[in-house]
Coordinates of C-alpha atoms in Angstrom, one line a residue:
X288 CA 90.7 121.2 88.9
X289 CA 92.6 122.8 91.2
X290 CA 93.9 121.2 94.9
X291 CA 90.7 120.7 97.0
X292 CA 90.7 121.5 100.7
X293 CA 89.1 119.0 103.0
X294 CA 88.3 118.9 106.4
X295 CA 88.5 116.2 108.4
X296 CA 86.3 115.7 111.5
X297 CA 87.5 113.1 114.6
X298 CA 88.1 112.9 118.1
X299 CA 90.2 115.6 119.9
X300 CA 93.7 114.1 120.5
X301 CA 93.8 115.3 123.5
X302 CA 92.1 115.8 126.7
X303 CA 93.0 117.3 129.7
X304 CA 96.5 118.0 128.1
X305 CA 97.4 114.4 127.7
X306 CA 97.3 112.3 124.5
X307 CA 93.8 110.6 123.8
X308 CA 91.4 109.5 121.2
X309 CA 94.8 107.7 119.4
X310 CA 92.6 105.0 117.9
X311 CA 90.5 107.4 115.8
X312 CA 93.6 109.1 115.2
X313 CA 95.0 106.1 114.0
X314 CA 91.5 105.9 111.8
X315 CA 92.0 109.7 110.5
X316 CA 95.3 109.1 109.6
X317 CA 94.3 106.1 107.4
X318 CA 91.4 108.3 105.9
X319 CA 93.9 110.5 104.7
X320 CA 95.9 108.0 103.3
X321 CA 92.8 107.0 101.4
X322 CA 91.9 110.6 100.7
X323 CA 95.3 111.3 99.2
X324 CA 95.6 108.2 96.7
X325 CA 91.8 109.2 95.6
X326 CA 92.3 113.1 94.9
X327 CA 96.1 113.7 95.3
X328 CA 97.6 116.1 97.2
X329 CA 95.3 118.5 98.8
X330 CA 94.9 121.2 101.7
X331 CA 94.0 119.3 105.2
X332 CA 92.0 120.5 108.3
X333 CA 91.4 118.6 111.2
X334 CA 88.5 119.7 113.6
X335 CA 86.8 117.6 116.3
X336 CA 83.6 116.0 115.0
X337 CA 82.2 116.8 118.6
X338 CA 82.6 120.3 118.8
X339 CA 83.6 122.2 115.7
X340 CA 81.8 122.9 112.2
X341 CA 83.8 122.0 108.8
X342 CA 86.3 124.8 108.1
X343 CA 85.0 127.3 105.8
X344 CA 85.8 127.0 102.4
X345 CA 85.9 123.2 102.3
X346 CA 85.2 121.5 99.0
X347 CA 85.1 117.6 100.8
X348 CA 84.0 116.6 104.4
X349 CA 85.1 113.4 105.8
X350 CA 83.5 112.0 108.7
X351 CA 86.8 109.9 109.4
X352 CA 84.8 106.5 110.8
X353 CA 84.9 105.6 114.3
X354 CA 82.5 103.6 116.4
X355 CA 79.3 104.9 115.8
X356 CA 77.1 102.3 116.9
X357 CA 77.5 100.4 120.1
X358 CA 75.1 97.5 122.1
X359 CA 73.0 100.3 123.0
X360 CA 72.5 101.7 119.8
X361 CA 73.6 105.3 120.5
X362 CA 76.8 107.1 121.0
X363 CA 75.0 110.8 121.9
X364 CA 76.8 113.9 121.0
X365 CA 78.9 112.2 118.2
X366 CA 76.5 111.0 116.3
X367 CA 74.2 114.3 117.0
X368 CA 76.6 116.1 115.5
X369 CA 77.4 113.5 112.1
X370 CA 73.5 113.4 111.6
X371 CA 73.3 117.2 111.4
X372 CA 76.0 117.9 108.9
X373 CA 74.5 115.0 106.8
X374 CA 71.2 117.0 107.1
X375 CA 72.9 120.3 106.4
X376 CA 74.0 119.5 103.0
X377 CA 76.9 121.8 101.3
X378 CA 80.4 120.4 100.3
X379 CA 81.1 116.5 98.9
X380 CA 80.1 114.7 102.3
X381 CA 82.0 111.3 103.0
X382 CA 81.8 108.7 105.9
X383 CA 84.5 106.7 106.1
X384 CA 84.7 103.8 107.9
X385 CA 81.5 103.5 110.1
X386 CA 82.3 100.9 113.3
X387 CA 79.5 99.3 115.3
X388 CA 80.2 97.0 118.2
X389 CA 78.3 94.6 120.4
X390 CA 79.3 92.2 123.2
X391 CA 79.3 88.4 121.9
X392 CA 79.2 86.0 124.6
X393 CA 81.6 82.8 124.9
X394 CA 79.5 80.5 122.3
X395 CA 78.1 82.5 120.1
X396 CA 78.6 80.6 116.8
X397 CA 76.0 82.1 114.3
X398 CA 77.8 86.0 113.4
X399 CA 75.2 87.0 110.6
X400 CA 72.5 86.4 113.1
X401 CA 74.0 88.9 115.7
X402 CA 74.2 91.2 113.1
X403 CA 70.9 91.3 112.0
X404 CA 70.0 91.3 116.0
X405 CA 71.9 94.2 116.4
X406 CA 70.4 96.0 113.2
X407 CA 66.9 95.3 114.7
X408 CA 67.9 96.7 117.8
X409 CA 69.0 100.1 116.3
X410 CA 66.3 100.3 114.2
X411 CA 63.9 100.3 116.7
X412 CA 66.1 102.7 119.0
X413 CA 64.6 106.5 119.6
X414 CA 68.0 107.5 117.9
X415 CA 67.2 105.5 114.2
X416 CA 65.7 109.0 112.8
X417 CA 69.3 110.4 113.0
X418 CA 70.8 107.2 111.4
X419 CA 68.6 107.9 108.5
X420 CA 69.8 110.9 108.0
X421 CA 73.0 109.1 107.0
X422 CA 71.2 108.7 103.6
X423 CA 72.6 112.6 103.4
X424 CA 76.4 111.5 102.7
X425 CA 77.7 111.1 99.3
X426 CA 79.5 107.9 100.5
X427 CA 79.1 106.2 103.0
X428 CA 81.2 103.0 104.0
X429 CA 81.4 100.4 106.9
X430 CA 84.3 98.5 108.2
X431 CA 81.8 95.7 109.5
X432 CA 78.8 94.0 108.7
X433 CA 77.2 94.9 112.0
X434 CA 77.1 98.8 111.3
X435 CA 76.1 98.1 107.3
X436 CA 73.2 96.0 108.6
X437 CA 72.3 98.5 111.0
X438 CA 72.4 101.1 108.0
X439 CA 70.9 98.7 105.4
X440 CA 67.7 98.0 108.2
X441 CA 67.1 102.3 107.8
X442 CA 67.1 102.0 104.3
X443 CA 70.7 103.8 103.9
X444 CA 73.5 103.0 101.2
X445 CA 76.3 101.7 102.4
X446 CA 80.0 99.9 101.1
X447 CA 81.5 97.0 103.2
X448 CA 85.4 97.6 102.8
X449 CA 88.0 97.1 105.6
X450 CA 88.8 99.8 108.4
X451 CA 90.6 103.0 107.5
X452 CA 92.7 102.3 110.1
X453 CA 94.8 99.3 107.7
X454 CA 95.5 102.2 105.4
X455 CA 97.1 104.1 108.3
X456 CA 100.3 101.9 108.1
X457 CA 101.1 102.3 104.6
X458 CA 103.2 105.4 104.6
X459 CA 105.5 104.2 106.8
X460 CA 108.6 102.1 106.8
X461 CA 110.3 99.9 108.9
X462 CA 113.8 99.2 110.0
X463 CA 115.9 96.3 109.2
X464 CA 116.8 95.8 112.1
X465 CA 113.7 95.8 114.7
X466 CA 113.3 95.3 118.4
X467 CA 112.8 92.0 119.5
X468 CA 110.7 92.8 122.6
X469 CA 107.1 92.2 122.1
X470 CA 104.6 95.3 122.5
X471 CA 101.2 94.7 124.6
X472 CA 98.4 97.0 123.5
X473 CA 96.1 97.1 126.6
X474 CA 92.6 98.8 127.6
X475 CA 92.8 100.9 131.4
X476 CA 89.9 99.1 133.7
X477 CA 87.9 101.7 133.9
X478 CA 86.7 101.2 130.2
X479 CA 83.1 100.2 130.5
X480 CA 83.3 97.1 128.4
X481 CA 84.7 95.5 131.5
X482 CA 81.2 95.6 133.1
X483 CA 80.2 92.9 130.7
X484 CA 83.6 91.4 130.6
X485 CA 84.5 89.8 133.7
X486 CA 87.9 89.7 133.3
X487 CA 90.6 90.3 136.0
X488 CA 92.4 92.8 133.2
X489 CA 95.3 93.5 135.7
X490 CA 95.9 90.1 136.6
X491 CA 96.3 88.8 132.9
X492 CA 98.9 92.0 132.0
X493 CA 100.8 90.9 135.2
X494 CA 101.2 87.6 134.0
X495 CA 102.0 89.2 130.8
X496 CA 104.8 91.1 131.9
X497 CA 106.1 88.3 134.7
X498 CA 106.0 85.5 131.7
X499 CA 108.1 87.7 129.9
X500 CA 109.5 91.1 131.2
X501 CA 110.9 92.3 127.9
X502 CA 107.6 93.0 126.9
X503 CA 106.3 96.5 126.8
X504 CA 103.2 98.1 127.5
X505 CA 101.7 100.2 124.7
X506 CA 99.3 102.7 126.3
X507 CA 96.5 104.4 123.7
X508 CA 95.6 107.2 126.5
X509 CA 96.2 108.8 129.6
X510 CA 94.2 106.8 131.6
X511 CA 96.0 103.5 129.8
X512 CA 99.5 105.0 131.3
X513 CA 98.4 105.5 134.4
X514 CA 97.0 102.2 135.0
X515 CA 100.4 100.4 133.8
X516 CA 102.3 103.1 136.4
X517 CA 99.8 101.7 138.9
X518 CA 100.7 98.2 137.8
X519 CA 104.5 99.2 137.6
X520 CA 104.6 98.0 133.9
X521 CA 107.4 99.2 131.2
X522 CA 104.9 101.5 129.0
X523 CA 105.3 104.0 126.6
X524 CA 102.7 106.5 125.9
X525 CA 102.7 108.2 122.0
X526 CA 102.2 111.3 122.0
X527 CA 100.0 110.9 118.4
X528 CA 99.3 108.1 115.7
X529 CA 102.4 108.8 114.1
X530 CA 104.9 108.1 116.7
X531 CA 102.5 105.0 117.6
X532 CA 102.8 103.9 113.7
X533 CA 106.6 104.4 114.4
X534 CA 106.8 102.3 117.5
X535 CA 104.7 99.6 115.6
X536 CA 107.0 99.6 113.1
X537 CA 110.1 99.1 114.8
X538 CA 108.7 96.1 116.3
X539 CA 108.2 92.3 115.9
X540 CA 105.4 91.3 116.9
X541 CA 102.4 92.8 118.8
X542 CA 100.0 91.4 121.3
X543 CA 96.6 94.0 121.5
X544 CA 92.9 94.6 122.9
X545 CA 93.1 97.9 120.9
X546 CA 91.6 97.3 117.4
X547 CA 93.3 100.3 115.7
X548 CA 96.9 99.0 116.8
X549 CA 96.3 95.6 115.3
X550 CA 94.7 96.2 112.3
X551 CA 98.1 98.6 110.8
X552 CA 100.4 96.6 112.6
X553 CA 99.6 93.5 110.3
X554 CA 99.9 95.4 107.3
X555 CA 103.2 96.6 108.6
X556 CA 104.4 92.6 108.4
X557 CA 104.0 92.4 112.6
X558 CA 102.9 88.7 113.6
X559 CA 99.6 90.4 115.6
X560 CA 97.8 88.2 118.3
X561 CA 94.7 90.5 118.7
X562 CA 92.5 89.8 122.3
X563 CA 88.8 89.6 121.2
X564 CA 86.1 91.5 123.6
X565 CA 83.7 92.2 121.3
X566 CA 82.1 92.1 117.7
X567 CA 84.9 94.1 116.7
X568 CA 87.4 91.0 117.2
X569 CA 85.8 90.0 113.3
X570 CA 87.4 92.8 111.7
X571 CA 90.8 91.5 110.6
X572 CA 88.3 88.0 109.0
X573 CA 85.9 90.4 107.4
X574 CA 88.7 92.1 105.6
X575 CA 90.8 89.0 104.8
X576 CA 93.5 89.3 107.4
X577 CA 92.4 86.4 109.9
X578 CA 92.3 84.6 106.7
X579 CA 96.0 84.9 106.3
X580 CA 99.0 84.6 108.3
X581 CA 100.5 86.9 111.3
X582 CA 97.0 87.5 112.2
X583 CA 95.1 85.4 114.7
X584 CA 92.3 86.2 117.4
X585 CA 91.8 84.4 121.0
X586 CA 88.8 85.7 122.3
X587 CA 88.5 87.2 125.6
X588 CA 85.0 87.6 127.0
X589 CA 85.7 85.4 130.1
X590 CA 88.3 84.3 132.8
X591 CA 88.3 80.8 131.4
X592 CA 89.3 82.2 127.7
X593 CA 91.8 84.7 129.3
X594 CA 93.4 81.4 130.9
X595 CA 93.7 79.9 127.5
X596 CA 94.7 83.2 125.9
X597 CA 97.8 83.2 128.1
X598 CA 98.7 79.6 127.9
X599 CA 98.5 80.0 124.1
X600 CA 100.8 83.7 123.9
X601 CA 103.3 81.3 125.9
X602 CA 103.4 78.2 123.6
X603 CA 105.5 78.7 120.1
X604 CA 104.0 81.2 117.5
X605 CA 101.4 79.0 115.5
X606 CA 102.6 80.8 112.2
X607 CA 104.9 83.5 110.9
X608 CA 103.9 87.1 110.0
X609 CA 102.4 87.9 106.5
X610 CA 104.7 87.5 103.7
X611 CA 104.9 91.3 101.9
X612 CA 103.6 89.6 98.9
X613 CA 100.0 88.4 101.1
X614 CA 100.1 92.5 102.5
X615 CA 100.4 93.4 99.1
X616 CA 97.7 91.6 97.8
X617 CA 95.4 92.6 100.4
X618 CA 96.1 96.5 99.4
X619 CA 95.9 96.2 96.0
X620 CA 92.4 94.7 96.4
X621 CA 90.9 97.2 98.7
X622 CA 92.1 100.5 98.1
X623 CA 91.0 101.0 94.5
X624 CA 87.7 100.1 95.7
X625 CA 87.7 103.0 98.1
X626 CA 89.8 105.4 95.6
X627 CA 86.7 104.7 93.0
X628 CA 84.2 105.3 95.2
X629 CA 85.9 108.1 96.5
X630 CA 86.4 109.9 93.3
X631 CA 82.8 109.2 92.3
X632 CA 81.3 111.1 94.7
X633 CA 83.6 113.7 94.7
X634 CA 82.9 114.3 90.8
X635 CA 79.3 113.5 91.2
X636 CA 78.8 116.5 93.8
X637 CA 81.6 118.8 92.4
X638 CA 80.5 118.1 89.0
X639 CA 84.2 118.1 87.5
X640 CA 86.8 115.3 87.4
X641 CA 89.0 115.6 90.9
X642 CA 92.7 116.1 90.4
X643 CA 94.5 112.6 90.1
X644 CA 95.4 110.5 93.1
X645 CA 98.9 109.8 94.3
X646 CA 100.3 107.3 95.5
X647 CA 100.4 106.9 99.5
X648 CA 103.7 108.4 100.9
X649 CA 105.4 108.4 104.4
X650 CA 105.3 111.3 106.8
X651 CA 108.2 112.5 109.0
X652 CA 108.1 111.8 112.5
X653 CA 109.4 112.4 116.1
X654 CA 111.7 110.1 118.1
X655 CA 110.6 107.0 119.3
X656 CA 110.6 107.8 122.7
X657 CA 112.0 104.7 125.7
X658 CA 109.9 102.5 127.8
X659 CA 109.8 103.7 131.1
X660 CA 108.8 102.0 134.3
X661 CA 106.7 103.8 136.6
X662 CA 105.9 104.0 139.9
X663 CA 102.5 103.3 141.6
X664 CA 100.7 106.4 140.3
X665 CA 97.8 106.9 143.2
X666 CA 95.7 109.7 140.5
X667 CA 94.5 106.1 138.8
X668 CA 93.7 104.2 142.1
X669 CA 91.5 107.1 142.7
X670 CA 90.1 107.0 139.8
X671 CA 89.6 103.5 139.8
X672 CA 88.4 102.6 142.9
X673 CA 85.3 104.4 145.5
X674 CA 87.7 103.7 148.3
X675 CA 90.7 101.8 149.3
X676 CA 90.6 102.3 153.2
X677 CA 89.8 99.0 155.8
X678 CA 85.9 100.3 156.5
X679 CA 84.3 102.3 154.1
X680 CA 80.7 103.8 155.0
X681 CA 78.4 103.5 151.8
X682 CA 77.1 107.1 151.0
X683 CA 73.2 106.8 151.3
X684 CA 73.5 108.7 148.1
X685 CA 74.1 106.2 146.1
X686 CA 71.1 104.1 146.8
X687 CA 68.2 104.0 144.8
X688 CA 64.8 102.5 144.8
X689 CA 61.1 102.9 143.6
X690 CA 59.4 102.9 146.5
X691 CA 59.0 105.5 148.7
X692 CA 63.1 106.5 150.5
X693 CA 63.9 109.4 152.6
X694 CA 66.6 110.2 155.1
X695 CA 66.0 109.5 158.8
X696 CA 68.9 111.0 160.7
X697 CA 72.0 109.3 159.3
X698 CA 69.6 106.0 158.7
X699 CA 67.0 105.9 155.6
X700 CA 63.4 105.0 156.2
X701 CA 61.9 102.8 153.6
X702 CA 57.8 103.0 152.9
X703 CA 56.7 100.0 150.6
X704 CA 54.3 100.1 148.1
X705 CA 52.2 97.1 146.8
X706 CA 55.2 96.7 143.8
X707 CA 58.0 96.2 142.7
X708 CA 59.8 93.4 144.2
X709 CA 62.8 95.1 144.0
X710 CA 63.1 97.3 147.2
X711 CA 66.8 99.1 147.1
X712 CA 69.5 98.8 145.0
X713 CA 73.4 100.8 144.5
X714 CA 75.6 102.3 145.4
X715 CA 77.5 101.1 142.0
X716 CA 81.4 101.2 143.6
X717 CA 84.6 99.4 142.4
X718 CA 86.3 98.0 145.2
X719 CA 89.7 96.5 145.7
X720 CA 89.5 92.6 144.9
X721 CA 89.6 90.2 147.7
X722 CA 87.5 89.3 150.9
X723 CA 85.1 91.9 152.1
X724 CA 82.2 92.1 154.5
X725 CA 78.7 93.6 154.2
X726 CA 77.9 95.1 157.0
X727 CA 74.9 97.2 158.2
X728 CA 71.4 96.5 160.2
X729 CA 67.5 96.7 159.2
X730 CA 65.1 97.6 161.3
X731 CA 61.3 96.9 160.6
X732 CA 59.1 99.6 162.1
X733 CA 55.9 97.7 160.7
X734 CA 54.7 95.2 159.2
X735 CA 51.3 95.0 157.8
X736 CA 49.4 91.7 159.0
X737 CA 48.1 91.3 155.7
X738 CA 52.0 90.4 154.1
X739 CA 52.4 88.3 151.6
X740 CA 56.2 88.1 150.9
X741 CA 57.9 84.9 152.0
X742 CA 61.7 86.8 153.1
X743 CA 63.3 89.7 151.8
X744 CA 66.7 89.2 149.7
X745 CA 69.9 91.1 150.4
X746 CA 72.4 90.2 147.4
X747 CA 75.7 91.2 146.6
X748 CA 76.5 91.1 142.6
X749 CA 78.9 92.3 140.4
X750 CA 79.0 93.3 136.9
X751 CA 76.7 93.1 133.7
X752 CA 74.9 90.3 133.9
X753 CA 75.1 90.4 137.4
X754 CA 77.6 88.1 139.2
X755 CA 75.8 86.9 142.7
X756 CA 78.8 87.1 145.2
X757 CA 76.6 86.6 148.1
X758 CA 72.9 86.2 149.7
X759 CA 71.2 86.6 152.9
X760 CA 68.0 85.6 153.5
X761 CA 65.4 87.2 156.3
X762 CA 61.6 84.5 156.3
X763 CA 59.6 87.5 156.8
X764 CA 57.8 84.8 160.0
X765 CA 60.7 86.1 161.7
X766 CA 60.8 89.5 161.5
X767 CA 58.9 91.3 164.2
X768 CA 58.4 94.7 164.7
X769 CA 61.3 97.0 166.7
X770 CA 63.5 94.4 166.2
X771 CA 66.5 95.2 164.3
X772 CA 68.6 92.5 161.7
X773 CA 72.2 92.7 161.9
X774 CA 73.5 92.0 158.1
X775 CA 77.0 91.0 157.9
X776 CA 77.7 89.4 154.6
X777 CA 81.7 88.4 153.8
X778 CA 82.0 88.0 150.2
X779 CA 84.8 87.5 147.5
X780 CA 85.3 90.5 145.3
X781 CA 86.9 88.2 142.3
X782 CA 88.7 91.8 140.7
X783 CA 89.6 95.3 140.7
X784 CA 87.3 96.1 137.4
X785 CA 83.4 96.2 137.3
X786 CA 81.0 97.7 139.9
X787 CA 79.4 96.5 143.0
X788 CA 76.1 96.2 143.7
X789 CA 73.5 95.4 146.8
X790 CA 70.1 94.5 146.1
X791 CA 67.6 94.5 148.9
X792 CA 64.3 92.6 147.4
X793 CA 61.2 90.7 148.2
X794 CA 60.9 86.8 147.8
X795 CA 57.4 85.7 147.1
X796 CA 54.7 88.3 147.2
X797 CA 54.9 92.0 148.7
X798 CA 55.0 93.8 151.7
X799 CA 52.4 96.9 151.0
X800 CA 52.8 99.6 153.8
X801 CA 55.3 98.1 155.3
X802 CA 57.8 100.5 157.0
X803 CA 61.8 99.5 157.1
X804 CA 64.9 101.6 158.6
X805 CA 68.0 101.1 157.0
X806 CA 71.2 101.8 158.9
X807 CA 74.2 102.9 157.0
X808 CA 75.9 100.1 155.1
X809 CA 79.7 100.0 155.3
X810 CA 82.0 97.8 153.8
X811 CA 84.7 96.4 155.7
X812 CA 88.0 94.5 154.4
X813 CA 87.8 91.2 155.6
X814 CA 91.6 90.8 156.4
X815 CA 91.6 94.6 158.5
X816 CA 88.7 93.0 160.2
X817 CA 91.0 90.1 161.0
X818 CA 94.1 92.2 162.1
X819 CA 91.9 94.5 164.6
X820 CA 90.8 91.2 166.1

């Protein structure tokens, strides 16, 4: 048989102009290690799994893994779009590497459960038809238990063997003669894990860097390098998954919250401390690795376990990285697994033997480019935050509600109904942390005589579940028509990640027909307040 052509189907790599996506680069470029020790040497097309169709004349398409499955149970477009070519049929079909991920709160201690939660969970989502269609692949594998679960609970086929992205470090070398500064893979704050997460991410990579400044900041996308310019952090951005494989490799040891820099970087020999936010921490056990040395987990899904992640990346290394002998091992028993499985599906579809594997080889790449050390870059403040100035007016936009709300000048006038409790709630803004003040003013225009409720509720939370920051209570007894409430709440906002929410609610029965005006809320720093005084 003659030299296949495959097409390969991931994220764009960039966005904007700017590097992005590197983990599922990181992920294809595994996948085509994988693909080139199962069917040799063959012609390669890379197309975004988003937006593009397979290139025409393509004997093999390979989904190259990536998260497909998250908490919810749906990743939109990206899954859309795998569905549809697993419907459509045509060349050898292969998806490598399927991810799922769900948050695991501090004291979780039972991990098959979850996954069987989690597989209930997208079973019964309005998006389990397309999983299904999964059944269309000739191969299908999962890097985690969670995802084959998932796919097992829809009644599809699927192989549990380790992430693509391990395979991504096995073409390249390393150096002799490494640097001995410690790279720090990090996650920009406005990911939307850190909703769930409350962790103050800045505050832990300052400490990072001020325990010991050598260190350098590994950035996986834009948004990544513009966060550690904010933070004015030594970073280095790669400009694709081979210079990042390169920068891995001329390193000792690596500290991460990005999966896909951990997972090659222990089979490169680095002694890897990955920071666990989610499911996804289990990887390096599931595949052996945690089992090993140079590859351990401290779990991150609270302040108190960021405390004793620090403390722990301060005392001595607990072990040294993997002997080549243990890396060895851990290749030799996973990859013919995939090449076999691989090959079968290839010669099951194609109906011929495919052309005989080679052996993995290393790529050429560009410089390593230097740390640099920004300055403050103000695009990611802006991005970050809703506002940064001393008084910030909250845009009546932003507030929601089921009863009936409609403007009233600049105020908003608020009709209840006989339900829900829940009155108004928003705007959703990320704020600066420190002390802040609520401020704003309620003014009941009626109040039926026929009430029921016992107070109404204003609460400030943040994050998922929500954090209360702070409560004011109004007894409803004292609430008299034409009289207006003057709120002003101070409250600590504990971080610069996760959004901020106010919830105006009933306490104890309802208030039908009722008739409130809301004056607009503003925010006010608590230590400008202070200075103008």
């Amino acid at each position: 048989m003659a030299a296949l052509k495959v097409t390969y189907l991931t994220m764009p790599d960039r966005v904007g102009g700017r590097p992005a996506h590197l983990g599922e680069r990181v992920i294809l470029r595994g996948a085509r290690m994988l693909m080139r020790a199962a069917v040799g040497a063959h012609e390669e097309v890379v197309r975004s799994v988003a937006d593009d169709a397979p290139a025409p004349g393509s004997d093999i398409v390979v989904v190259c893994g990536m998260r497909q499955f998250n908490h919810h149970g749906d990743v939109g477009r990206v899954v859309e779009r795998i569905a549809a070519l697993a419907r459509a049929g045509g060349p050898v079909l292969l998806n490598l590497g399927v991810g799922a991920t769900y948050y695991e709160p501090p004291g979780t201690v039972a991990p098959e459960a979850g996954d069987a939660a989690f597989a209930a969970r997208v079973a019964g989502a309005a998006r389990a038809g397309q999983y299904r269609d999964y059944a269309g692949f000739d191969l299908v594998t999962c890097r985690d238990g969670a995802a084959r679960a998932a796919l097992a609970a829809l009644g599809v086929a699927a192989e549990l063997l380790p992430c693509p992205g391990f395979f991504a470090a096995l073409a390249e070398p390393r150096p002799l003669l490494r640097r001995p500064r410690q790279l720090v893979s990090v996650l920009h704050g406005l990911a939307p894990l850190w909703n769930r997460v409350p962790v103050d991410a800045h505050d832990l990579y300052r400490r990072l860097w001020q325990a010991d400044p050598s260190r350098v900041f590994l950035a996986h996308e834009a948004q990544d390098a513009q966060m550690l310019a904010a933070l004015s952090l030594p970073h280095v951005l790669p400009e694709d998954a081979t210079q990042l494989m390169r920068l891995l490799a001329g390193a000792e040891s690596l500290v991460s919250l990005r999966l896909q820099s951990a997972l090659p970087a222990w089979l490169m020999g680095l002694n890897v401390t990955l920071l666990g936010l989610d499911r996804r921490a289990r990887l390096g056990a599931e595949a052996g690795a945690e089992a090993g040395r140079g590859f351990r987990v401290l779990p991150l899904r609270s302040q108190e376990e960021a405390e004793a992640a620090l403390a722990a990346l301060e005392a001595p290394s607990p072990a040294a990285p993997a002997p080549e002998a243990e890396r060895q091992g851990f290749v030799a028993r996973h990859l013919p697994p995939y090449v076999a499985l691989i090959r079968a599906a290839v010669e099951r579809r194609l109906g011929a033997t495919p052309p005989p594997g080679l052996p993995p080889y290393s790529l050429a790449g560009a410089p390593l480019p230097e740390p640099m050390l920004g300055g403050v870059e103000e695009q990611y403040r802006r991005s970050l935050f809703t506002g940064e100035g001393p008084d910030l007016p909250v845009d009546p936009a932003r507030l929601r509600s089921a009863h009936r709300l409609m403007p009233f000048g600049e105020d908003l006038r608020l009709v209840l109904a006989e339900a829900p409790a829940t009155l108004v709630f928003g705007p959703y803004v990320r704020l600066p942390r420190g002390r802040w003040v609520l401020r704003g003013e309620i003014l009941v225009e009626h109040l039926p005589p026929a009430a029921t409720a016992e107070a109404l509720l204003l609460r400030v939370t943040k994050g998922m579940p929500a954090q209360e920051l702070a409560k004011l209570v109004l007894p409803v007894a004292q609430l008299a028509a034409g009289q207006p409430v003057v709120v002003d709440l101070p409250f600590d906002n504990p971080r610069d990640t996760g959004e901020l929410e106010t919830v105006l609610s009933l306490r104890g029965g309802s208030l039908p027909g009722a008739v409130l005006r809301l004056a607009p809320l503003r925010l006010v720093r608590a230590e400008a307040e202070a200075m103008a005084g």
